[in-house]
CSV table of C-alpha atoms in Angstrom, one decimal:
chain,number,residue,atom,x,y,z
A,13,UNK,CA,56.8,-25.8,95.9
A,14,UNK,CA,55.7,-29.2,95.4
A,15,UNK,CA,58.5,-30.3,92.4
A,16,UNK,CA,61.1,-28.7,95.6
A,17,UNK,CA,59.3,-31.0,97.9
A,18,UNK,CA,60.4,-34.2,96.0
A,19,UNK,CA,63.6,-32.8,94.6
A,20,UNK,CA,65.4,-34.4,92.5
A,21,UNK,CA,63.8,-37.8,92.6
A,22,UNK,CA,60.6,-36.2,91.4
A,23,UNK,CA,59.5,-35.4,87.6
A,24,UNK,CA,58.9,-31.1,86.7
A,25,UNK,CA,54.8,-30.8,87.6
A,26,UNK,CA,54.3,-26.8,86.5
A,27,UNK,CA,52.9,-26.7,82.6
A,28,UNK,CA,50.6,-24.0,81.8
A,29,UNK,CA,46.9,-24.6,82.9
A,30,UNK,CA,47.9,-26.4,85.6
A,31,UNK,CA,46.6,-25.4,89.2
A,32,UNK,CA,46.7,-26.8,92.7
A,33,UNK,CA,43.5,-28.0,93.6
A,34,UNK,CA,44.5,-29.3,97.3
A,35,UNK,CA,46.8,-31.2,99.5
A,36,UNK,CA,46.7,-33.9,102.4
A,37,UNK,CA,47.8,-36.9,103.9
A,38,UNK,CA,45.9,-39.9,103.6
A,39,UNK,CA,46.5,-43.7,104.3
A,40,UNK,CA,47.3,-45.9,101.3
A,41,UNK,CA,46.9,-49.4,101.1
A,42,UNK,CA,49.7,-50.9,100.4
A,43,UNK,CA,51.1,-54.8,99.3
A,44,UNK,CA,52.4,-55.4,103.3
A,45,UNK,CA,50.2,-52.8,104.9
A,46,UNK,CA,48.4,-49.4,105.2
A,47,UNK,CA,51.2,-46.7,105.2
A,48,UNK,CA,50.6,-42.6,104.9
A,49,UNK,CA,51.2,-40.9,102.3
A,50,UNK,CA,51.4,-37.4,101.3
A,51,UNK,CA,48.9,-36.3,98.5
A,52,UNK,CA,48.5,-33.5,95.5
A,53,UNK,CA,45.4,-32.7,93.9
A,54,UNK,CA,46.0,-30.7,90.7
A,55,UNK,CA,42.7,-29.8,88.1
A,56,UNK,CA,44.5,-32.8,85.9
A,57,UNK,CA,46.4,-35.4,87.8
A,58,UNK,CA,46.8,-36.9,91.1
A,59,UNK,CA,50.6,-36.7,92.6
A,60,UNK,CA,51.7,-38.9,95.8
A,61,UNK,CA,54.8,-39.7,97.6
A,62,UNK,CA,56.0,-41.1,100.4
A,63,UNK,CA,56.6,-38.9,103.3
A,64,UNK,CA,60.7,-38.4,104.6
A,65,UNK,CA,59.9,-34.8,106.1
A,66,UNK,CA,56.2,-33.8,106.4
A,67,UNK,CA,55.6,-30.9,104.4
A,68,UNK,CA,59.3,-30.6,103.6
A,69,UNK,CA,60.7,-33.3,101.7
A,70,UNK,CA,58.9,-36.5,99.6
A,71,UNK,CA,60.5,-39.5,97.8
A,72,UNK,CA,59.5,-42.3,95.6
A,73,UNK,CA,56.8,-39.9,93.8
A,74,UNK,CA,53.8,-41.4,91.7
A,75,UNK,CA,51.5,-39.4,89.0
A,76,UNK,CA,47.9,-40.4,87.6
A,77,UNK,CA,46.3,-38.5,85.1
A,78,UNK,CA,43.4,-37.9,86.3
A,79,UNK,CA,41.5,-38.6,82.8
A,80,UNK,CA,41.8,-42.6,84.4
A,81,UNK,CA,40.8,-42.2,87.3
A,82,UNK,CA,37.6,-44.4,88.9
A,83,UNK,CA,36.5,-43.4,92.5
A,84,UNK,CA,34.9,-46.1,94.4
A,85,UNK,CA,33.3,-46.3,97.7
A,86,UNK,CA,34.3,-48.2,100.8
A,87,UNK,CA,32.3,-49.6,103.7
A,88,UNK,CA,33.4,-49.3,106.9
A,89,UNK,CA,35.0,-52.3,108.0
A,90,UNK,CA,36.7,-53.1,111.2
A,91,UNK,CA,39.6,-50.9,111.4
A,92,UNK,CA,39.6,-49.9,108.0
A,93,UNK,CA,37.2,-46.7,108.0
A,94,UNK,CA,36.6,-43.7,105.7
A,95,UNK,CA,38.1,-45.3,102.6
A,96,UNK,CA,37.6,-45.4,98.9
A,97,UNK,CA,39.3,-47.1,95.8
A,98,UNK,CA,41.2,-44.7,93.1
A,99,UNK,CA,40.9,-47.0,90.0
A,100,UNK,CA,43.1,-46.6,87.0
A,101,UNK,CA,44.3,-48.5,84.0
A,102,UNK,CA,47.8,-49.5,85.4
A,103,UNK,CA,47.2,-49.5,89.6
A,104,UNK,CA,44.9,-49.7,91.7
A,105,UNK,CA,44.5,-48.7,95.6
A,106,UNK,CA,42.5,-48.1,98.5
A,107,UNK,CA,42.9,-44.9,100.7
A,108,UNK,CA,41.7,-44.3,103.8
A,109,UNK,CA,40.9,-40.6,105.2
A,110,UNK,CA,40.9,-39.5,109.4
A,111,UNK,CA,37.6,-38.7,109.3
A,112,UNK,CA,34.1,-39.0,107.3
A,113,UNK,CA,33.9,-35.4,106.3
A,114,UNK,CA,38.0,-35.6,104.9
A,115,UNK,CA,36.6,-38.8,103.2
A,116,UNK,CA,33.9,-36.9,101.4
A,117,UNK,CA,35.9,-33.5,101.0
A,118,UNK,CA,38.9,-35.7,99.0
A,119,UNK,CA,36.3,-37.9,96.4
A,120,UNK,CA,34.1,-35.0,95.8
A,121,UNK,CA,37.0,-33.0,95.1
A,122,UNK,CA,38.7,-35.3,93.2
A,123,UNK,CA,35.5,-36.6,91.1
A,124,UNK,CA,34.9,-32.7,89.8
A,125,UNK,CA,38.3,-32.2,88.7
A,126,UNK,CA,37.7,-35.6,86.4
A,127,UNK,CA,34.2,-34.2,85.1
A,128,UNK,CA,36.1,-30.8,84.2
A,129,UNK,CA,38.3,-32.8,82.3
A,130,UNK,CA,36.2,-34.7,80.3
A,131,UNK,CA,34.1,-32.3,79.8
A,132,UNK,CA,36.8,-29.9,78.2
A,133,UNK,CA,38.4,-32.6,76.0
A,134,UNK,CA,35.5,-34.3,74.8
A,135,UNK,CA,36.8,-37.7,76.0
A,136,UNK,CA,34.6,-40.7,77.9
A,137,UNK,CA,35.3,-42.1,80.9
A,138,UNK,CA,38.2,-45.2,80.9
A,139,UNK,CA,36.2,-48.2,81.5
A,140,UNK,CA,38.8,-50.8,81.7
A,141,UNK,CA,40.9,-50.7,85.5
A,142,UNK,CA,43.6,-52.5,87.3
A,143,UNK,CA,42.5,-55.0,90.0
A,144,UNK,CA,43.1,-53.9,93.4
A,145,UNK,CA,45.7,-56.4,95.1
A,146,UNK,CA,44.5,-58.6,98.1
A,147,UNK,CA,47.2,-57.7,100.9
A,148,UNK,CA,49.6,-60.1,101.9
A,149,UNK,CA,48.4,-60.3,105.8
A,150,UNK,CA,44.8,-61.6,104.3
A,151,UNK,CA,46.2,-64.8,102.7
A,152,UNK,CA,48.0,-67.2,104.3
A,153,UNK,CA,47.1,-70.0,101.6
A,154,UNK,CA,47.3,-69.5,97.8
A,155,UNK,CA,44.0,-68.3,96.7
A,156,UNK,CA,43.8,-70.1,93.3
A,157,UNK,CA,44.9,-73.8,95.0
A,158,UNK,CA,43.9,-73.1,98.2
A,159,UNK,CA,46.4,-75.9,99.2
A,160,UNK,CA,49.9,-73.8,99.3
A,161,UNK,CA,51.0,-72.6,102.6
A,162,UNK,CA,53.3,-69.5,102.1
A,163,UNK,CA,56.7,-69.4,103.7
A,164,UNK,CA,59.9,-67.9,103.3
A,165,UNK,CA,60.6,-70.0,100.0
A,166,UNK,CA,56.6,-70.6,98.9
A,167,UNK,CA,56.6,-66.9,98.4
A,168,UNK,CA,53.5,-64.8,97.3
A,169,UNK,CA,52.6,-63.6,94.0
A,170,UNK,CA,50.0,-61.3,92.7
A,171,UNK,CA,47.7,-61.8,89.9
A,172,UNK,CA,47.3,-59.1,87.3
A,173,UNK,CA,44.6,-59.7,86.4
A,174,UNK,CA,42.0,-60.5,89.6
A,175,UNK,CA,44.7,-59.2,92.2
A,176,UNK,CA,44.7,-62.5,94.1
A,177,UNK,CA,47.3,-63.7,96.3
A,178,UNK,CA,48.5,-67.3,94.6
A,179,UNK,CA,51.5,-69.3,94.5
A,180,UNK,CA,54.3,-69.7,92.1
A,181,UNK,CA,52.9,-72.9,90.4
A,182,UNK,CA,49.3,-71.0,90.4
A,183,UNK,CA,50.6,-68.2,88.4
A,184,UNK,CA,53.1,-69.6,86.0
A,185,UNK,CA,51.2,-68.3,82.8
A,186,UNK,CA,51.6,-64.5,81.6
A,187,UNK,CA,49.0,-62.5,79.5
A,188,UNK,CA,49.2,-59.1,77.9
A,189,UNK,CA,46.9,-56.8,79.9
A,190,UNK,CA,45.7,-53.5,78.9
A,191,UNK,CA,48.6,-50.9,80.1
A,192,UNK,CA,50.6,-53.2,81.9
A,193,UNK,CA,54.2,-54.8,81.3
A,194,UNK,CA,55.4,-52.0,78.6
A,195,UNK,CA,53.6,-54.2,75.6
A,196,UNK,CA,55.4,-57.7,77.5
A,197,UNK,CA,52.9,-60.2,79.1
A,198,UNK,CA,52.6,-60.0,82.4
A,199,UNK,CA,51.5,-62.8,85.6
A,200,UNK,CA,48.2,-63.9,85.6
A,201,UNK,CA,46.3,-67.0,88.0
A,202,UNK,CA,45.4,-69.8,86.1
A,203,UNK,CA,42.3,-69.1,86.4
A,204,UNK,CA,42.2,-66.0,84.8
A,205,UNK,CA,44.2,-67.4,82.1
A,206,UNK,CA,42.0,-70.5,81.5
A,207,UNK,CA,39.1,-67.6,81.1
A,208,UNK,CA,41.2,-65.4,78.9
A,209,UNK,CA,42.2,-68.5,76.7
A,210,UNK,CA,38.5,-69.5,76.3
A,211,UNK,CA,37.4,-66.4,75.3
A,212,UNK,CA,40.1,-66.2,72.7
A,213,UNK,CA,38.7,-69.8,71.2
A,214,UNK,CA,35.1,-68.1,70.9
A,215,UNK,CA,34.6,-66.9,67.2
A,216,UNK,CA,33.9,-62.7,67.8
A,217,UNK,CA,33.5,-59.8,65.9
A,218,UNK,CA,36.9,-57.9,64.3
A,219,UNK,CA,36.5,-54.9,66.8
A,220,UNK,CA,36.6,-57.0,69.9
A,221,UNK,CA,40.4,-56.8,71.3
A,222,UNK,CA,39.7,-60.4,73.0
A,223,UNK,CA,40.0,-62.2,69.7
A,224,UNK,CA,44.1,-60.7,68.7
A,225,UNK,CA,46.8,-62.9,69.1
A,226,UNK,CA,47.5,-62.1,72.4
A,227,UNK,CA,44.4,-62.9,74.7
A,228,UNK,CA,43.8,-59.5,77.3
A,229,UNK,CA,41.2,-58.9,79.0
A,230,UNK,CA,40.9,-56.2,81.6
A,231,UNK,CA,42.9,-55.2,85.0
A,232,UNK,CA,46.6,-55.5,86.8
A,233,UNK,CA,47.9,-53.4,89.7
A,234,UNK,CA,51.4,-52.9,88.6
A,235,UNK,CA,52.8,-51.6,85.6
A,236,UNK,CA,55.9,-52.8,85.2
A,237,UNK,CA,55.1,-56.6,85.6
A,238,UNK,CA,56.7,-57.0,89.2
A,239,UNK,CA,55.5,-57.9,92.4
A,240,UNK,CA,56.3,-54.6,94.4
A,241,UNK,CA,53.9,-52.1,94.3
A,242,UNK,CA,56.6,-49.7,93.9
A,243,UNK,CA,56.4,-47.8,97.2
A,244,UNK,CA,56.5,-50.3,99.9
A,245,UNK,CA,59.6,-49.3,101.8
A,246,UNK,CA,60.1,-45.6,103.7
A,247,UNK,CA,61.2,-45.9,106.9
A,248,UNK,CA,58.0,-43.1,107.9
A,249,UNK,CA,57.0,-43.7,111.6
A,250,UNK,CA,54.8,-40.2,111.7
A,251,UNK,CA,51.1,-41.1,112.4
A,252,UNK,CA,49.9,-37.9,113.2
A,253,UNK,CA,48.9,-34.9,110.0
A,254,UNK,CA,47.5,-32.3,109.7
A,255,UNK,CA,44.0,-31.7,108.0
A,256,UNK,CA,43.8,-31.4,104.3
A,257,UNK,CA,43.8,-28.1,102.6
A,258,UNK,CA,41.6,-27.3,99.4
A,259,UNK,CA,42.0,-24.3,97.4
A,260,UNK,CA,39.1,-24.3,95.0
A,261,UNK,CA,35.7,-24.6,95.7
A,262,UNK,CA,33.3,-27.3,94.4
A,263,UNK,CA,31.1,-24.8,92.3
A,264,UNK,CA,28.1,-26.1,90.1
C-alpha cells in the first residue's frame, strides 16, 4: 500500500521481516519553512514524503534506517510546539506533532523500534549526527561574519558542519564529513574549518579519524553536498490530517 502510495518515484519497501509499525502526518522543518509531511514507521526504517493526495498519492520519498536514528526533545517555543529532532548521520530535522500526546505516542514509538534493533543485531548506538540547519527566515545577516546582509545575489549557504546560515565568502572552504558528499568534501564555515584544521595539526593517537589526510569531524544536514534539503518544493496547501494510527503496541 505504501510503495503504491509513492508510485513510481518511490524505492520497493516490502523485504521479509519488515512490518508497519504506524503512520501520520507531522510537520517537518524545512530550509524556507515548516511544511507537512506524510510519515511511515516500519520496525527498521523511517519513510517520508511529501503529500500530493493525502492518503492516496506521495512524491519526493525519503528513507532512514532506523539503526541512525537520535530522538531529541524540543521545548515549546512560540509557535513551534510538540516538536523533537530525528538525528542521523547524513540529515537532520525537527518535527512537530498536533498535539502533546501525538508528540509522545510518535518518539516513544519510534525510540522502541531503534532499541529492538540494536538489541537484535548486537550493534551500538551511532554517535556521530548531522547538524540541524538554522532556517533561512532566522538569519538575515551571515552568522560567521555577522557583517553580510543577504539579498537576491548575497545568497545563503549552509554549513555542514554547525548548520549555520553564512555567506559565500564565510563558507569558501570544504571538508570531508562523516556520510556526506559521496566521499567529496563538502561546505563548511570557516570556523568550523579553522577548528577542523587545528585539530588535524595536534599530534593524536593512530585510531583517531581526526588525524587522516582529510580533516572530518562530526555533522552536515545534506548528503549530497548541496544547499536544498531535497524536499523543499510541493505545491501542498492541506493543513488539516488526520490523527496518527499505530499498529503495535509499546510492550515491555
Amino acid at each position: 500500500m505504501v510503495e503504491n502510495c509513492f508510485g513510481g518515484s518511490g524505492q520497493p519497501l516490502a523485504v521479509p521481516g519488515r512490518v508497519l509499525v504506524g503512520e501520520g502526518v507531522l510537520t517537518k522543518m524545512c530550509r524556507k519553512k515548516p511544511k507537512p509531511r506524510q510519515f511511515f514507521l516500519f520496525n527498521d526504517i523511517l519513510v517520508y514524503g511529501n503529500i500530493v493526495i493525502n492518503k492516496k498519492k506521495y512524491n519526493k520519498q525519503h528513507i532512514i534506517p532506523l539503526e541512525e536514528v537520535k530522538l531529541e526533545s524540543l521545548a515549546d517555543e512560540g509557535q513551534y510546539r510538540n516538536g523533537w529532532l530525528i538525528k542521523t548521520v547524513t540529515k537532520s530535522f525537527a518535527v512537530y506533532a498536533a498535539t502533546p500526546t501525538e508528540k509522545q505516542e510518535w518518539m516513544a514509538h519510534i525510540t522502541k523500534c531503534i532499541e529492538d534493533l540494536l538489541r537484535k543485531s548486537g550493534k551500538k548506538p551511532v554517535e556521530v549526527h548531522a547538524a540541524v540547519w538554522v532556517p533561512d527566515n532566522e538569519a538575515t545577516i551571515c552568522m560567521h561574519c555577522n557583517k553580510t546582509q543577504f539579498t537576491v545575489l548575497n545568497r545563503r549557504h549552509h554549513c555542514r558542519q554547525c548548520g549555520a546560515v553564512v555567506c559565500g565568502p564565510c563558507s569558501n572552504k570544504k571538508l570531508l564529513l562523516p556520510g556526506q558528499g559521496n566521499g567529496k568534501a563538502v561546505r563548511v564555515c570557516l570556523q568550523c574549518y579553522d577548528a577542523a584544521s587545528k585539530i588535524k595539526a595536534i599530534p593524536t593517537t593512530a585510531g583517531d579519524g581526526l588525524n587522516n589526510k582529510d580533516p572530518q569531524r562530526n555533522n552536515s544536514a545534506d548528503s549530497s553536498g548541496g544547499d536544498s534539503s531535497g524536499d523543499e518544493d510541493d505545491g501542498n496547501k492541506e493543513e488539516n490530517h488526520d490523527e496518527p494510527k499505530f499498529y503495535s503496541t509499546l510492550g515491555r
